[in-house]
Structure formats: C-alpha cells, structure tokens
Amino acid sequence: MTRDKVKKRIEYLVNEVRRHQDLYYKKAQPEISDREYDALFDELLKLERRYPDLALPDSPTKRVGSDLDNEFPEVRHPFPMLSLDKVYTIDELESWIEKSRNDTGYDISFTVEEKIDGSTIVLHYENGILVRAVTRGDGFVGNDITENVRTIKDIPLRLSEPVTSIFRGEIYIDRKDFEKLNSQFDSIYANPRNFAAGSLRRKKSSEVAKIPLKSYVYEGFYGDVSIKEHLKVLHKLTELGFRVFDDVGYFSSTIKKEYDNIFKKHTGWVRGTYRDIDNFIIRMKEVRDKLPYDIDGLVVKINEYPIRDKLGYTAHHPRWAMAFKFEAPQAVSEILDIDVQVGRTGRITPVARIKPVWIAGTTVSNVTLHNQDYINSLDVAIGDVVAVSRHGDVIPAVDEVIEKNDKGNKTFRLPEECPVCGSKLIQDGAHLFCPNRNCPARIYGRISFFVGRGQMDIENLGPETVKKLIELGLIKDIPDIYFFNPDDLLGVEGFAEKKVKLIKEGIEKSKEQPFEVVLASLGLEEIGPKVVELLIEAGFDSIDKLIKTAKKKKPDIFTKIQGIGPKTAEKIIQQFNDPYILDMIEKLKKAGLKFSKGKKEKEEEYSKIFEGQVWCITGSFKNFKPRETAMEEVKKRGGKVVSQVTGKTTHLLVGENPGSKLEKASQVGAKLVTEEEFLKMLNEK
Ligand code: IVH
C-alpha cells in the first residue's frame, strides 16, 4: 500500500470504529458483530503501529494505550497554573465574600464547586482535538503525559466544537476502585489522590488504560473574553463533552432570569442568594461522604470574568477564588523534646519533636511552636499530649494541648543565649534572634539557602554537602563556594571522583543564573524574589545602581515603588550600606556571578508605535496562542490593553470567530485590525 492509501485507510477505519462505538454504546443498536468490530479495531491498531506518523491524535485506539515506554518531557505552561488560597471556617469564608463584594464595588455573584482531591491536569485542544495534556508540575513547568491521558475514557479526544483553548481539571479515582486496585499493587499508595497521580505517570499507556481514572474539568477558555461568566463556562464545558460537577452552587444578590435555561438542563445545580451559601456548604459537607470520590473542600469563585481580571493574582493564587477546606487534617501525638533552631537570619524557632504520626499522607515528626508567645498561649511542655495539624502545605503546627504531662515538666522557655554560638539573643517583634552573623548555624543556614532549589540551585551541593564543607573548613561563607578547591574533597568518605566532578559542574553552571536569582539567593532580609522583581522593574537592573541609591539613604526613593513599604526600604538601605554584605557581593562579582541584567535579557528596545492607543482583542489567532501573547506585543510597544471594549478603546484586534466585541468596537469607532495587518505593524520598526 502506498502511504497515501494507508492514510486514507486509517481515516476510514477511525471513522468506522468511532461510528460503531457510537452505535454500540450510545444508541445500543450495533450494526456489526463484536468480531467484525474487533477486526476493524485491530487493523487500525496495526496500521498505526507500522505508520506511527500517520496515526491521528484522536484515534479511538488511543483509549487502549500503547506498550511503548512513555517519556514525560517537561513543558512550560503558557501561563502559570496557580494554586488556591484557602480558609478553614465559614466565618473566614464569609469575610472573604464580604471583602470581595466591597472591594470590587460591583454586584458580583459566586459559584461554589467541589474541591476534588485528585491530580491537576491541563488539557490543550486545537480545533477541538486533544493535542496535549500536561501535569501541573511546579505551576510553571509540567510533564507532558498526553498518551496516558488519552486513555481516560471521560476526557474527550475530540470536542463537539472545533475550539482551540486550554482547560484545567482534575484526574481522580473513585474510593472503591482505589481500595480494590491498591491492594493488588501491595497497597503502595496512601490515598486515592496519590494513586491517581502515580497511575498517570506509569510508563506504558496500556497500563494506564486498565485503571479506571476519571476526570472533572472546571476551568477553561482562559483569556477568551467572549465568555464573561463562570456559570456559562461550566455549562459550555458540559456541551463540549467534558465531565463537570453535578452539584454546582450559584449565589447572587438577586436571581438572574438569564440562567433559567442553564438550571433547567442541570437539575443538580442549585441557586440562591448570598444568604443561602452557608446552607449549601453545610449540605455539601453531608453529601461529601456519599460521593464515590474524595473531596477535601469546596471552591468558591467569582462568577464575573471581567471582575476576575480586575482582581488578578498573587504569585501563588488568584484573588477571585477561595478554597473552603473541610478540615485541617489533625492528629494526636506526644511531645518528646523541644529543639531550638537558629535560622539563616538568626531567627530562633522552637521545634517540637513528636512521636511520629501520619497526617494527610505524610509522617510528621517535627512540628513548629513558632515563638515564646505561642508556647505561652498553648501552655506547652515536654511530655504533653498535643493535637497537631497540617494546614495545607505549611509546616505542621501544634494546635492545642490535650493532656498535660505527669512528669512535672513546666511550660517550655526559650533560652536567653543562642544554643549554637552562645551570643545573647535579642527580641525583635514576636521573635528572638541571634545577632551574631558568624554564628555557625546562621552561616550554615545562609549557605544552604544560597545553593538550594529555587535559589542558585547548585546541583550536588545539598545541605549535607554544605555541612561537610563547613566541617572540613573548606568554606566559611557564601563566596567561598566559588573559591575553594573541590579536589580537596577527594578521599573524604562519600566524595568519589565522580561526585566531585558533579559538584564542580554544578558550581560552574550556577554562574549562569540571572541577576534576579543571584540577588534573591543572597538571602538578605526583606529582599526575596518579589521585591527583587519590583526593584528590577523600577529600573534597578544592576547591583551597582542599587548600592549607589542605597548610599543616599533616602527611603522614599524605594517606597515610591508600589509594593515596597517603609520596612523593606529601610532594610534595603541598611544592608546595602553594610561593609560585610558589600564585601560578599564584591567577592561574588569576582567569581563571575551576574550582578546586572545582561543586554539580551533586558527587554528588547521596541519603538513605541502603539503609544497612546488602547487595544482590545477578540476571536482566535494563528500566530498568537494563547492570544494574550498578541497583547503582550502591544504592551511592549507602548500600547495599553483592556479586556472590554469601551469608549476609550482605539483598536480592536480581530481574529477568527470574533465575539460581540466586534460590534461594540464598530459602534465606538475603534479601528479594526486583522491578524495580517497586525503582523505588518509589528514588523515595521
Ligand atoms: S480552580 C487558578 N476548581 O485544587 C486556580 N481547582 O488547592 C484554578 N482543584 O491545584 C484552580 N477542584 O488542581 C479549581 N473546582 C476546582 C478544583 C480545583 C480541585 C485543585 C486544583 C488546584 C488545587 C488547589
């Protein structure tokens, strides 16, 4: 068969198999026998194996997976996949709702959805076809697990409309399936969530196909301004073929008539006014145990997308949504001892060592007691039996004392001297600090921070190695990392030639880290990634500029920057005038670290051709996916970008299938620009 014929045959078989599946499963009116069907399916499978490049991404065979080993390449998300802010009580939730209503000043409404305890999935569809499925990863970069996700029966390989968009949902497994299968796999997973996450990462998609994974999709049409309300998005998702929650709540000041149709179609969805939210939540708490899968709370979201855009995001979560967690997972244990830790800033933290307990999927054996005030308020002593909880991702804490010890131990008191270097501790706010920056604990803390993940990220130079290097006297502070001779490690236990070579490579590679990473890695007080970003945006794109300005000792130069308060300004000035810190920076400069934004990294110079113009966008585009990238080009060239057409809008970028904005733009006399014209404009310097 020629390739052309194979292609045609594959297309024919795909259509036939799909048609017979439809007749069999949906209409219950099969036209052919099971054997005939199997023959079609097998022929398709064989052809696809022989000609993998001709296989269609939405072929029905994808559901059975493949025996080939999958790789999960890392892919960057087109925009960050953020997490959710959370509250634990109805009171806190009500305050958030109240605050959102007041802050926005509009008559906003809210949806309430299940917060399903599964594994996040980001689904990319192009012209209605599932082309990529990516894990959330760290929110910026995830793993491409497309082949595995294609085996999940309720995730459409092809939508009912040829939309190009990104959708977000959750993959999970029903509790009873988990229990059954987990025992077959020697109970390796602690809970259904881990089981689902683990299954998704199996190497062979044919194995994944055997696991009854399921999905819910709850967000989509990011940046598509033609859909303005979440409730409509949820409804649209069902129409496209996704599985959406059966019991969505919708709450507003008054009942909107325009949603009548939606509620007619979704009989499980309920609506009411704000006053009904509490009842809905209480009802959902009861429904929870009857659901076949685990939910760990509810998600309350602002319904109106233009308001969502206005509220925006923090680095971690959207400001337009809030998770209401049913409970902070708790356990009871006994305090065996209390250690006093000294952090890199000298901050003293009392840490209770407890009898290991299992809380929400992890063994906990260390819990924080924060500071002396906290200890006093709980009245905690060594030997007490305490309730311990994990609130989300933060470090576990002691919540309350359940039973006092019978050994006569009194409320724990922090020492007056640093347990490591003996310096007298000083009080600053609620915390005690060791003021000695040469305190070994502080030195260890700041070096490990500097080399750690999220900072300079020096591979093969973890906390244990840092400890060893200090012990051996090879390094005394951060700059020494770049001046000691790693060969001196040869012969030390655990440091074979290979390991030493890797350490060298890691150190060398870290010199490539950009200025913003270097600066934040120094671990200076108040100067974390967010402040560094603000400083660079405000034009402090080199350390020299920062130091020069700090020398003037005028806090208002820094407080003028939105997001930088007086305390931060003071710390910036103080630290960049500190000879010790300046000396450290000098040494690191000599080592070759980047202390300014390189030319290439600086924003390229664009002529400000869109200065004074106000742009809006509608429809979809060939060259701009997601289409926000087009608006980024406008911003770079001095234009302003808005999400809705108003009288002030001067230009509307019009793509395929434009929305109602097109009409509005014509009414207000905005200039309509096609993708082609836009590309021309961008190329004109
Ligand atoms: S919305 C930008 N809705 O919970 C925020 N998330 O703790 C998008 N989750 O990582 C998230 N059910 O994977 C949203 N109905 C729901 C959800 C939900 C579960 C997950 C989500 C997120 C995590 C945050």
XYZ file of C-alpha atoms and ligand atoms in Angstrom:
709
model
C 0.000 0.000 0.000
C 1.275 3.480 -0.766
C 1.451 5.928 2.124
C -1.392 7.807 0.613
C -3.555 4.723 0.605
C -2.545 3.887 4.179
C -3.540 7.378 5.233
C -6.937 7.032 3.578
C -7.465 3.578 5.074
C -6.562 4.859 8.559
C -9.028 7.703 8.200
C -11.706 5.289 7.023
C -11.064 2.909 9.912
C -11.068 5.685 12.500
C -14.445 6.864 11.269
C -15.866 3.374 11.135
C -14.662 2.396 14.597
C -16.000 5.636 16.001
C -19.357 5.136 14.273
C -19.714 1.570 15.538
C -18.712 2.625 19.061
C -21.426 5.204 18.915
C -23.991 2.693 17.674
C -22.995 0.212 20.327
C -22.516 2.382 23.407
C -24.742 5.384 22.871
C -27.549 4.099 20.679
C -27.455 0.435 21.759
C -28.090 -0.569 18.139
C -24.992 -2.340 16.848
C -24.818 -2.950 13.119
C -21.967 -5.453 13.179
C -20.882 -8.341 15.379
C -18.269 -7.926 18.089
C -15.863 -9.970 15.987
C -16.262 -7.736 12.981
C -15.743 -4.730 15.201
C -12.595 -6.224 16.733
C -11.245 -6.875 13.241
C -11.661 -3.222 12.283
C -10.069 -2.111 15.517
C -7.116 -4.479 15.151
C -6.472 -3.448 11.581
C -6.395 0.181 12.662
C -4.073 -0.608 15.534
C -1.678 -2.489 13.242
C -1.568 0.257 10.638
C -0.953 2.885 13.291
C 1.915 0.866 14.736
C 3.532 0.483 11.327
C 2.991 4.085 10.355
C 3.058 5.993 13.668
C 3.343 9.346 11.939
C 0.030 8.761 10.195
C -1.846 7.944 13.416
C -4.444 10.581 14.267
C -4.242 12.250 17.682
C -7.895 11.487 18.385
C -7.895 7.928 17.097
C -10.160 5.634 19.159
C -7.167 3.316 19.669
C -5.627 5.928 21.960
C -8.040 4.779 24.628
C -6.280 1.429 24.928
C -2.841 2.964 25.145
C 0.453 1.562 23.967
C 3.080 -0.815 25.279
C 5.905 1.502 24.396
C 7.672 3.284 27.210
C 6.458 6.834 27.577
C 8.703 9.715 28.357
C 7.289 12.732 30.060
C 9.122 15.714 28.611
C 8.891 18.928 30.574
C 6.771 21.632 29.023
C 6.289 25.183 30.129
C 2.686 26.195 30.770
C 1.590 29.166 28.634
C 0.609 30.891 31.867
C 1.234 29.847 35.473
C -1.064 27.161 36.844
C -1.654 28.672 40.223
C -2.950 27.127 43.384
C -5.838 28.298 45.581
C -5.896 30.391 48.704
C -7.756 28.650 51.496
C -9.852 29.138 54.599
C -10.986 26.618 57.175
C -14.112 28.171 58.663
C -17.399 29.542 57.355
C -16.631 32.807 59.166
C -13.402 33.270 57.252
C -15.166 32.409 54.025
C -17.930 34.910 54.689
C -15.371 37.624 55.376
C -13.708 36.865 52.075
C -17.032 37.045 50.221
C -17.889 40.268 52.014
C -14.498 41.737 51.229
C -14.671 40.760 47.562
C -18.085 42.384 47.248
C -16.882 45.562 48.908
C -13.549 45.750 47.120
C -14.959 45.329 43.659
C -17.929 47.591 44.250
C -19.968 45.638 41.692
C -22.954 43.405 42.114
C -20.947 40.221 41.835
C -22.062 36.622 42.143
C -20.301 33.415 43.186
C -20.161 29.821 42.108
C -19.393 27.037 44.541
C -17.837 23.811 43.248
C -16.424 20.687 44.767
C -12.735 20.794 45.527
C -11.804 17.422 44.244
C -8.788 15.741 45.708
C -7.034 14.448 42.630
C -4.225 15.350 40.311
C -4.413 18.556 38.270
C -4.423 18.208 34.517
C -4.025 20.909 31.895
C -5.653 19.969 28.608
C -4.752 21.649 25.342
C -7.244 21.396 22.497
C -6.640 22.631 18.983
C -9.613 22.838 16.676
C -11.471 20.596 19.073
C -8.791 17.866 19.177
C -6.913 16.954 22.359
C -3.308 17.621 21.396
C -1.559 17.817 24.744
C -2.133 17.006 28.403
C 0.271 18.333 30.981
C 0.617 17.868 34.737
C 0.641 20.972 36.908
C 4.246 20.364 37.987
C 5.545 23.369 39.859
C 2.892 25.565 38.275
C 5.298 26.825 35.625
C 6.605 23.640 34.086
C 4.759 20.329 33.993
C 5.212 16.942 32.349
C 3.651 16.027 29.061
C 1.532 12.946 29.825
C -0.674 13.134 26.739
C -0.558 9.466 25.783
C -1.614 8.411 29.264
C -4.412 10.948 29.477
C -5.804 9.879 26.130
C -6.689 6.545 27.723
C -9.025 8.167 30.248
C -12.491 7.444 28.956
C -14.303 10.581 30.040
C -11.745 13.008 28.637
C -12.922 13.800 25.119
C -10.350 13.141 22.418
C -12.479 15.401 20.266
C -14.854 18.134 21.441
C -18.279 18.781 19.992
C -16.989 22.075 18.558
C -13.649 22.922 16.932
C -12.458 25.151 19.762
C -8.826 25.972 20.425
C -8.298 26.529 24.112
C -6.741 25.288 27.310
C -8.787 23.613 30.020
C -7.974 22.731 33.561
C -9.377 19.894 35.554
C -8.649 17.131 37.951
C -7.996 13.449 37.432
C -9.045 11.142 40.232
C -10.097 7.637 41.082
C -13.203 6.527 42.960
C -12.559 5.408 46.522
C -13.761 1.866 45.962
C -11.623 1.412 42.824
C -8.665 2.708 44.777
C -9.199 0.244 47.582
C -9.570 -2.651 45.206
C -6.589 -1.827 42.995
C -4.278 -0.569 45.698
C -4.430 -3.909 47.460
C -3.456 -5.585 44.176
C -0.438 -3.303 43.998
C 0.560 -4.163 47.582
C -1.036 -1.006 48.997
C 1.740 1.257 47.943
C -0.334 4.414 47.876
C -1.600 6.182 50.961
C -4.735 7.604 49.412
C -6.720 7.848 46.161
C -5.021 11.109 45.213
C -1.543 9.632 45.292
C -2.815 6.589 43.490
C -4.239 8.723 40.668
C -1.065 10.803 40.439
C 1.085 7.685 40.401
C -1.070 5.984 37.766
C -0.814 8.973 35.470
C 2.940 8.604 35.480
C 3.071 4.964 34.530
C 5.454 4.371 31.681
C 3.130 2.349 29.488
C -0.127 3.946 28.487
C -1.651 0.492 28.009
C -1.229 0.058 31.775
C -2.903 3.379 32.475
C -5.805 2.300 30.285
C -6.553 -0.500 32.754
C -7.011 1.885 35.651
C -10.490 3.414 35.961
C -9.299 7.011 36.197
C -11.923 9.718 35.881
C -11.913 13.449 35.389
C -13.696 16.671 36.139
C -12.976 19.835 34.221
C -13.669 23.154 35.923
C -11.859 25.994 34.157
C -11.330 26.885 30.533
C -11.470 29.491 27.832
C -8.720 31.408 29.588
C -8.494 34.873 28.172
C -11.418 34.326 25.806
C -13.296 37.481 26.541
C -16.417 36.478 24.646
C -17.485 34.314 27.601
C -17.916 36.506 30.627
C -19.377 34.319 33.348
C -18.134 31.193 35.031
C -21.544 29.569 35.209
C -21.766 29.832 31.435
C -18.285 28.364 31.110
C -19.265 25.401 33.271
C -22.329 24.870 31.142
C -20.329 25.259 27.927
C -17.835 22.692 29.218
C -20.617 20.136 29.514
C -21.780 20.930 25.995
C -18.282 20.426 24.641
C -18.240 16.944 26.145
C -16.322 17.389 29.395
C -17.450 15.995 32.704
C -18.436 18.790 35.068
C -19.561 18.603 38.702
C -23.178 17.528 39.249
C -23.783 19.853 42.164
C -22.620 23.372 41.437
C -23.990 26.184 43.597
C -24.631 29.683 42.317
C -25.254 32.641 44.617
C -26.022 36.262 43.812
C -27.846 39.265 45.213
C -30.924 38.539 43.135
C -31.875 35.584 40.965
C -30.985 36.135 37.309
C -33.561 35.083 34.742
C -30.973 34.603 32.028
C -29.688 31.484 33.767
C -33.079 29.760 33.751
C -32.089 27.630 30.780
C -28.863 26.507 32.373
C -30.576 25.439 35.573
C -33.225 23.603 33.603
C -30.506 21.488 31.976
C -28.525 20.840 35.149
C -31.012 19.667 37.698
C -28.377 19.102 40.359
C -27.149 22.688 40.215
C -28.710 24.990 42.772
C -29.015 28.727 43.015
C -29.821 31.182 45.705
C -28.855 34.476 47.237
C -25.782 35.115 49.370
C -27.727 34.103 52.452
C -28.003 30.563 51.092
C -24.264 29.916 50.809
C -23.931 28.658 54.392
C -26.704 26.153 53.934
C -25.226 24.931 50.693
C -21.894 24.376 52.389
C -23.480 22.511 55.269
C -25.397 20.363 52.820
C -22.241 19.632 50.828
C -20.479 18.537 53.996
C -23.184 15.915 54.335
C -23.162 14.986 50.655
C -19.411 14.532 50.867
C -19.452 11.083 52.409
C -21.957 9.865 49.865
C -19.823 10.873 46.903
C -17.908 7.963 45.399
C -14.692 10.022 45.406
C -12.807 12.230 47.858
C -13.325 15.960 48.044
C -11.345 17.957 50.553
C -13.440 21.085 50.431
C -15.303 23.452 48.156
C -14.075 26.157 45.816
C -15.874 29.482 45.810
C -15.237 31.527 42.675
C -16.312 34.932 41.482
C -18.630 34.399 38.553
C -17.868 37.505 36.503
C -14.685 37.259 34.422
C -14.135 40.991 33.944
C -14.081 41.281 37.742
C -11.717 38.334 37.945
C -9.371 40.173 35.569
C -9.572 43.265 37.729
C -8.729 41.386 40.916
C -5.899 39.473 39.299
C -3.433 37.154 41.021
C -0.799 36.927 43.668
C 2.293 34.882 42.859
C 0.536 31.892 44.377
C -3.197 32.122 43.779
C -5.984 34.023 42.058
C -7.696 36.690 44.153
C -11.038 35.691 42.684
C -11.300 32.245 44.183
C -11.104 30.725 47.632
C -10.926 27.141 48.739
C -13.028 26.261 51.737
C -11.315 23.264 53.276
C -13.499 20.945 55.285
C -10.881 20.426 57.901
C -7.265 20.941 58.675
C -6.030 17.366 58.917
C -5.206 16.691 62.548
C -3.608 14.003 64.638
C -2.727 13.454 68.269
C 0.810 12.805 69.458
C 3.196 13.352 72.325
C 5.993 15.894 72.602
C 9.245 14.027 73.148
C 11.526 17.028 73.201
C 11.770 20.635 72.078
C 14.723 21.805 69.969
C 15.692 25.402 69.458
C 16.682 26.122 65.861
C 18.665 29.063 64.572
C 17.795 30.118 61.024
C 19.919 31.933 58.499
C 18.603 35.323 59.616
C 19.315 34.367 63.218
C 15.656 33.826 63.964
C 15.062 31.369 66.786
C 12.363 28.764 66.239
C 11.279 26.234 68.835
C 10.576 22.909 67.140
C 8.814 20.096 68.941
C 9.955 16.545 68.231
C 6.881 14.386 68.477
C 6.164 10.690 68.273
C 5.783 10.202 64.509
C 2.154 10.393 63.354
C 0.538 10.012 59.979
C -1.305 13.153 58.850
C -2.892 13.548 55.425
C -0.461 11.397 53.554
C 2.816 12.125 55.367
C 4.573 11.103 58.528
C 5.064 14.086 60.781
C 7.734 14.045 63.451
C 8.702 17.731 63.765
C 6.227 20.495 64.412
C 6.779 24.186 64.901
C 5.925 26.041 68.070
C 6.620 29.424 66.390
C 7.830 31.519 69.342
C 7.574 32.085 73.077
C 4.202 33.858 72.831
C 2.750 30.885 71.028
C 4.191 28.459 73.558
C 2.736 30.531 76.387
C -0.688 30.770 74.804
C -0.891 26.984 74.488
C 0.960 26.318 77.695
C 3.038 23.539 76.132
C 5.626 21.458 77.941
C 7.774 18.474 77.028
C 5.773 15.277 77.548
C 2.394 16.880 76.838
C -0.067 15.132 74.543
C -0.988 17.545 71.779
C -3.179 17.929 68.698
C -1.073 18.542 65.635
C -2.274 19.706 62.233
C -1.170 20.365 58.725
C -2.871 23.410 57.279
C -2.307 22.941 53.574
C 1.329 22.977 52.631
C 2.706 24.887 55.580
C 4.850 23.344 58.265
C 2.785 21.332 60.729
C 1.990 23.067 63.988
C 0.793 22.239 67.474
C -2.840 23.337 67.805
C -3.618 22.581 71.419
C -2.592 20.619 74.449
C -4.938 17.705 75.032
C -3.341 16.226 78.136
C -0.686 17.738 80.378
C 2.369 15.629 81.186
C 2.533 13.895 84.555
C 6.289 14.371 84.951
C 6.023 17.830 86.359
C 7.507 19.494 83.236
C 6.703 23.222 83.157
C 5.792 25.421 80.193
C 8.779 25.436 77.890
C 11.001 28.527 77.951
C 13.318 29.589 75.168
C 16.912 30.173 76.250
C 18.388 33.660 76.563
C 21.518 32.689 74.686
C 21.976 31.250 71.240
C 22.149 27.467 71.658
C 24.782 27.309 68.920
C 27.177 30.226 69.472
C 26.204 31.428 72.921
C 25.506 35.036 71.899
C 22.849 36.843 73.882
C 19.586 36.695 71.947
C 17.694 39.850 71.096
C 13.955 40.295 70.757
C 12.551 41.739 67.526
C 8.779 41.721 67.351
C 7.439 38.324 68.317
C 10.712 36.532 67.692
C 14.105 36.138 69.266
C 17.202 36.470 67.093
C 20.848 35.501 67.359
C 22.638 38.732 66.428
C 25.953 37.075 65.565
C 26.258 36.711 61.833
C 29.256 34.428 62.268
C 27.137 32.035 64.283
C 27.798 28.632 62.667
C 24.076 27.953 62.484
C 23.482 31.173 60.557
C 26.418 30.535 58.239
C 25.158 27.037 57.533
C 21.630 28.412 57.051
C 22.603 31.047 54.561
C 24.926 28.843 52.543
C 22.321 26.085 52.278
C 19.722 28.657 51.315
C 22.013 30.127 48.653
C 22.765 26.796 46.981
C 19.226 25.478 47.395
C 16.407 24.834 44.994
C 14.621 27.937 43.847
C 17.800 29.906 44.539
C 21.156 29.256 42.841
C 20.098 25.636 42.601
C 23.606 24.177 42.654
C 23.157 20.535 41.867
C 25.030 18.040 44.015
C 25.692 20.655 46.633
C 22.870 19.962 49.044
C 22.608 20.763 52.754
C 24.566 17.646 53.756
C 27.485 18.527 51.499
C 27.418 22.099 52.754
C 27.636 20.802 56.299
C 30.626 18.666 55.375
C 32.398 21.531 53.616
C 31.999 23.752 56.669
C 33.147 20.979 58.980
C 36.258 20.443 56.886
C 36.963 24.158 56.989
C 36.777 24.376 53.188
C 34.131 27.074 53.184
C 33.318 29.733 55.741
C 30.682 31.749 53.934
C 28.799 32.039 50.655
C 31.611 33.384 48.406
C 33.934 30.526 49.366
C 31.758 28.223 47.272
C 33.407 29.763 44.241
C 36.970 29.832 45.594
C 37.539 26.549 47.392
C 39.090 23.666 45.506
C 36.592 20.800 45.206
C 39.521 18.428 44.642
C 40.289 18.830 48.344
C 37.222 16.677 48.894
C 38.775 13.682 47.137
C 39.439 10.975 49.630
C 36.786 12.174 52.054
C 34.197 9.467 52.619
C 31.320 9.775 50.172
C 33.221 12.005 47.754
C 34.485 9.922 44.895
C 35.891 11.463 41.746
C 32.534 11.392 40.015
C 30.744 13.223 42.786
C 33.469 15.879 42.960
C 33.238 16.349 39.217
C 29.472 16.863 39.501
C 29.936 19.400 42.273
C 32.381 21.331 40.101
C 29.951 21.274 37.214
C 27.086 22.417 39.431
C 29.101 25.348 40.725
C 30.191 26.336 37.225
C 26.639 26.131 35.901
C 25.292 28.305 38.694
C 27.329 31.203 37.319
C 24.782 31.373 34.542
C 21.962 32.246 36.950
C 20.444 35.611 36.090
C 20.774 38.690 38.270
C 17.351 38.352 39.870
C 18.144 34.838 41.077
C 21.576 35.826 42.376
C 20.183 38.782 44.284
C 17.341 36.845 45.892
C 19.711 33.985 46.754
C 21.825 36.207 48.976
C 19.039 35.769 51.495
C 19.073 39.404 52.550
C 16.267 40.432 54.857
C 13.115 41.566 53.040
C 14.817 41.078 49.668
C 13.077 37.998 48.310
C 12.043 37.214 44.723
C 9.020 39.516 44.782
C 10.924 42.585 45.996
C 13.768 41.822 43.575
C 11.263 41.762 40.726
C 9.802 45.097 41.821
C 13.258 46.656 42.095
C 14.291 45.473 38.636
C 11.015 46.655 37.132
C 11.634 50.029 38.715
C 14.951 50.250 36.865
C 17.380 48.853 39.440
C 18.734 46.388 36.938
C 22.210 46.138 38.448
C 23.646 45.797 41.907
C 25.725 48.936 41.368
C 22.620 51.032 40.816
C 21.058 49.584 43.946
C 24.123 50.204 46.090
C 24.598 53.708 44.744
C 20.998 54.598 45.529
C 21.074 52.933 48.937
C 24.103 55.075 49.808
C 21.882 58.163 49.546
C 19.912 56.765 52.485
C 16.622 58.163 51.238
C 13.860 55.611 51.921
C 11.305 57.425 49.761
C 13.261 56.508 46.615
C 12.282 52.907 47.386
C 8.872 53.412 48.977
C 7.851 55.219 45.794
C 7.853 51.787 44.149
C 4.429 50.249 44.532
C 4.673 47.156 46.697
C 7.700 48.310 48.702
C 6.894 49.537 52.187
C 8.948 51.533 54.704
C 10.268 48.453 56.479
C 11.622 46.952 53.267
C 13.095 50.297 52.185
C 14.891 50.592 55.495
C 16.304 47.072 55.213
C 17.461 47.694 51.640
C 19.316 50.835 52.703
C 20.763 49.255 55.800
C 22.003 46.107 54.069
C 23.483 47.767 51.011
C 25.455 50.021 53.319
C 26.762 47.123 55.354
C 30.508 46.558 54.686
C 30.170 42.833 55.333
C 27.448 42.445 52.698
C 29.214 44.736 50.232
C 32.368 42.689 50.632
C 30.455 39.481 49.974
C 28.956 40.982 46.816
C 32.419 42.096 45.625
C 33.771 38.580 46.051
C 30.832 37.035 44.211
C 31.310 39.522 41.399
C 34.928 38.404 41.127
C 33.699 34.824 40.988
C 31.782 35.766 37.858
C 28.178 35.835 39.087
C 25.746 38.049 37.278
C 25.094 41.291 39.093
C 23.240 43.070 36.338
C 20.673 42.236 33.720
C 22.602 41.293 30.575
C 21.784 43.107 27.328
C 19.989 40.101 25.945
C 17.811 39.712 28.995
C 16.892 43.363 29.143
C 13.680 43.957 27.388
C 14.444 44.493 23.773
C 14.030 48.017 22.629
C 10.850 48.468 20.705
C 9.788 51.673 19.121
C 6.688 52.794 20.913
C 4.432 52.646 17.884
C 1.307 51.999 19.945
C 1.863 54.827 22.428
C -1.412 56.441 23.437
C -3.513 53.673 21.913
C -5.917 51.401 23.765
C -6.204 47.848 22.379
C -8.659 45.073 22.889
C -8.801 41.603 21.305
C -11.493 39.215 20.051
C -11.511 35.844 18.305
C -8.688 33.371 17.859
C -5.384 33.705 16.021
C -2.961 31.560 14.065
C 0.216 33.231 15.218
C -0.778 34.118 18.756
C -1.605 31.257 21.072
C -2.760 31.989 23.639
C -3.933 35.204 22.118
C -2.689 37.209 25.125
C 0.738 36.960 23.502
C -0.546 39.384 20.862
C -1.481 41.852 23.573
C 1.990 41.457 25.088
C 3.369 42.765 21.793
C 1.072 45.777 22.089
C 2.262 46.494 25.617
C 5.936 46.215 24.645
C 5.332 48.904 22.070
C 3.747 51.336 24.490
C 0.071 50.494 23.983
C -2.489 49.950 26.701
C -4.519 46.739 26.769
C -8.060 46.352 28.062
C -10.294 43.322 28.383
C -13.522 45.029 27.337
C -14.336 47.479 24.563
C -15.308 50.873 25.939
C -15.493 54.372 24.501
C -11.774 54.701 25.161
C -10.776 51.705 23.070
C -8.934 52.819 19.937
C -8.102 49.454 18.319
C -9.645 46.023 18.228
C -7.535 43.091 17.044
C -9.987 40.805 15.277
C -9.294 37.102 14.828
C -11.378 34.210 13.596
C -14.820 33.793 15.157
C -14.892 37.196 16.818
C -17.305 37.828 19.700
C -19.689 40.630 20.498
C -16.779 42.985 20.970
C -16.580 43.411 17.226
C -19.949 45.104 17.094
C -19.233 47.185 20.146
C -15.912 48.325 18.672
C -17.593 49.400 15.462
C -20.113 51.376 17.494
C -17.455 53.255 19.424
C -15.440 53.823 16.266
C -12.394 51.759 17.228
C -10.103 50.763 14.378
C -10.498 47.100 13.438
C -7.204 45.345 12.760
C -6.813 41.881 11.247
C -4.078 39.448 12.244
C -2.270 40.060 8.965
C -2.325 43.829 9.378
C -1.188 43.438 12.956
C 1.816 41.330 11.942
C 2.783 44.006 9.434
C 2.563 46.692 12.124
C 4.828 44.660 14.419
C 7.446 44.265 11.740
C 7.600 47.952 10.958
C 10.321 49.395 13.115
S -9.722 26.254 40.313
C -6.303 29.332 39.218
N -11.519 24.486 40.944
O -7.163 22.368 43.944
C -6.986 28.372 40.123
N -9.275 23.984 41.454
O -5.545 23.613 46.089
C -7.513 27.210 39.400
N -8.928 21.799 42.484
O -4.305 22.885 42.109
C -7.998 26.176 40.296
N -11.038 21.188 42.470
O -5.982 21.408 40.991
C -10.230 24.787 40.964
N -13.253 23.023 41.409
C -11.943 23.309 41.417
C -10.978 22.421 41.944
C -9.641 22.802 41.946
C -9.796 20.835 42.785
C -7.473 21.727 42.740
C -6.622 22.384 41.706
C -5.604 23.187 42.480
C -5.839 22.786 43.878
C -5.596 23.981 44.773
